[in-house]
Amino acid sequence: MNRRERNDMMKNRYIPKINEAAIPENGGWAEIMDEPVLVLSIPEWESIMNQSTEEYQSVWMYDRIEDAYIFCFKLNEQVERAIAFAKDHAGVLLKDERAEGEFSILITHEGLEDADEETPCLYFKELHLRRHPKAGW
């Protein structure tokens, strides 16, 4: 990669500008079309469930103080949100072997027991969590 390509890549790099993260109310793993999908319920996000995720920017971060991974994303250059995966709470889901490779995240505002194919959701494909060396998990 030459200097120009590297500079172009850095310009397109997503840097979150948010200062709070949601904590999933519930979550679990599912297989959708033979792919691992982390399904999360975040009731307070009902207002953004109809947003398109065709084009989005995302980044995984690690918060050393809270011992949590944070998934940050931005939709349509306007809607920006984050999800906190604290080690002993939602982070348990990231300890699953399915989080070791490529996976997707599906987010709904409804309880997981109430969701079906018609439930509005956000769907983030082809994600990869690169583990932070200081995390240890």
Short mmCIF file of N, CA and C in Angstrom, two decimals, residues 14-22 45 59 61 70-74 78-84:
data_model
loop_
_atom_site.label_atom_id
_atom_site.label_comp_id
_atom_site.label_asym_id
_atom_site.label_seq_id
_atom_site.Cartn_x
_atom_site.Cartn_y
_atom_site.Cartn_z
N TYR A 14 -13.62 5.58 10.51
CA TYR A 14 -14.67 6.08 11.38
C TYR A 14 -14.13 6.34 12.78
N ILE A 15 -14.31 7.56 13.27
CA ILE A 15 -13.92 7.93 14.62
C ILE A 15 -15.18 8.36 15.35
N PRO A 16 -15.64 7.57 16.32
CA PRO A 16 -16.89 7.89 17.03
C PRO A 16 -16.84 9.23 17.76
N LYS A 17 -18.00 9.89 17.80
CA LYS A 17 -18.12 11.16 18.50
C LYS A 17 -19.23 11.08 19.55
N ILE A 18 -19.44 9.90 20.08
CA ILE A 18 -20.49 9.71 21.07
C ILE A 18 -19.87 9.56 22.45
N ASN A 19 -20.70 9.77 23.48
CA ASN A 19 -20.16 9.69 24.84
C ASN A 19 -20.95 8.76 25.75
N GLU A 20 -21.86 7.97 25.17
CA GLU A 20 -22.59 6.99 25.97
C GLU A 20 -22.91 5.77 25.12
N ALA A 21 -23.11 4.66 25.80
CA ALA A 21 -23.39 3.41 25.09
C ALA A 21 -24.58 2.72 25.75
N ALA A 22 -25.37 2.06 24.93
CA ALA A 22 -26.51 1.29 25.44
C ALA A 22 -26.03 -0.06 25.94
N TRP A 45 -33.97 1.95 21.61
CA TRP A 45 -33.63 2.31 20.23
C TRP A 45 -34.78 2.14 19.24
N VAL A 59 -16.85 0.56 14.33
CA VAL A 59 -15.55 0.29 14.92
C VAL A 59 -15.77 -0.36 16.28
N MET A 61 -14.15 -0.82 20.01
CA MET A 61 -13.20 -0.18 20.90
C MET A 61 -13.18 -0.97 22.20
N ILE A 70 -16.78 -1.96 23.18
CA ILE A 70 -17.82 -1.04 22.73
C ILE A 70 -17.92 -1.16 21.22
N PHE A 71 -19.12 -1.47 20.73
CA PHE A 71 -19.37 -1.49 19.30
C PHE A 71 -20.03 -0.17 18.93
N CYS A 72 -19.34 0.65 18.16
CA CYS A 72 -19.84 1.96 17.73
C CYS A 72 -20.21 1.89 16.26
N PHE A 73 -21.30 2.54 15.89
CA PHE A 73 -21.68 2.58 14.48
C PHE A 73 -22.35 3.90 14.14
N LYS A 74 -22.29 4.21 12.85
CA LYS A 74 -22.90 5.43 12.33
C LYS A 74 -23.66 5.07 11.07
N GLN A 78 -25.66 10.35 10.03
CA GLN A 78 -26.45 11.09 11.01
C GLN A 78 -26.61 10.34 12.32
N VAL A 79 -27.16 9.14 12.26
CA VAL A 79 -27.47 8.37 13.46
C VAL A 79 -26.21 7.67 13.95
N GLU A 80 -25.83 7.95 15.17
CA GLU A 80 -24.64 7.33 15.75
C GLU A 80 -25.01 6.75 17.11
N ARG A 81 -24.62 5.49 17.32
CA ARG A 81 -24.93 4.80 18.57
C ARG A 81 -23.76 3.89 18.95
N ALA A 82 -23.81 3.41 20.19
CA ALA A 82 -22.80 2.47 20.68
C ALA A 82 -23.45 1.46 21.61
N ILE A 83 -22.87 0.28 21.65
CA ILE A 83 -23.34 -0.79 22.54
C ILE A 83 -22.17 -1.20 23.42
N ALA A 84 -22.41 -1.26 24.73
CA ALA A 84 -21.38 -1.68 25.68
C ALA A 84 -21.52 -3.16 25.99
#
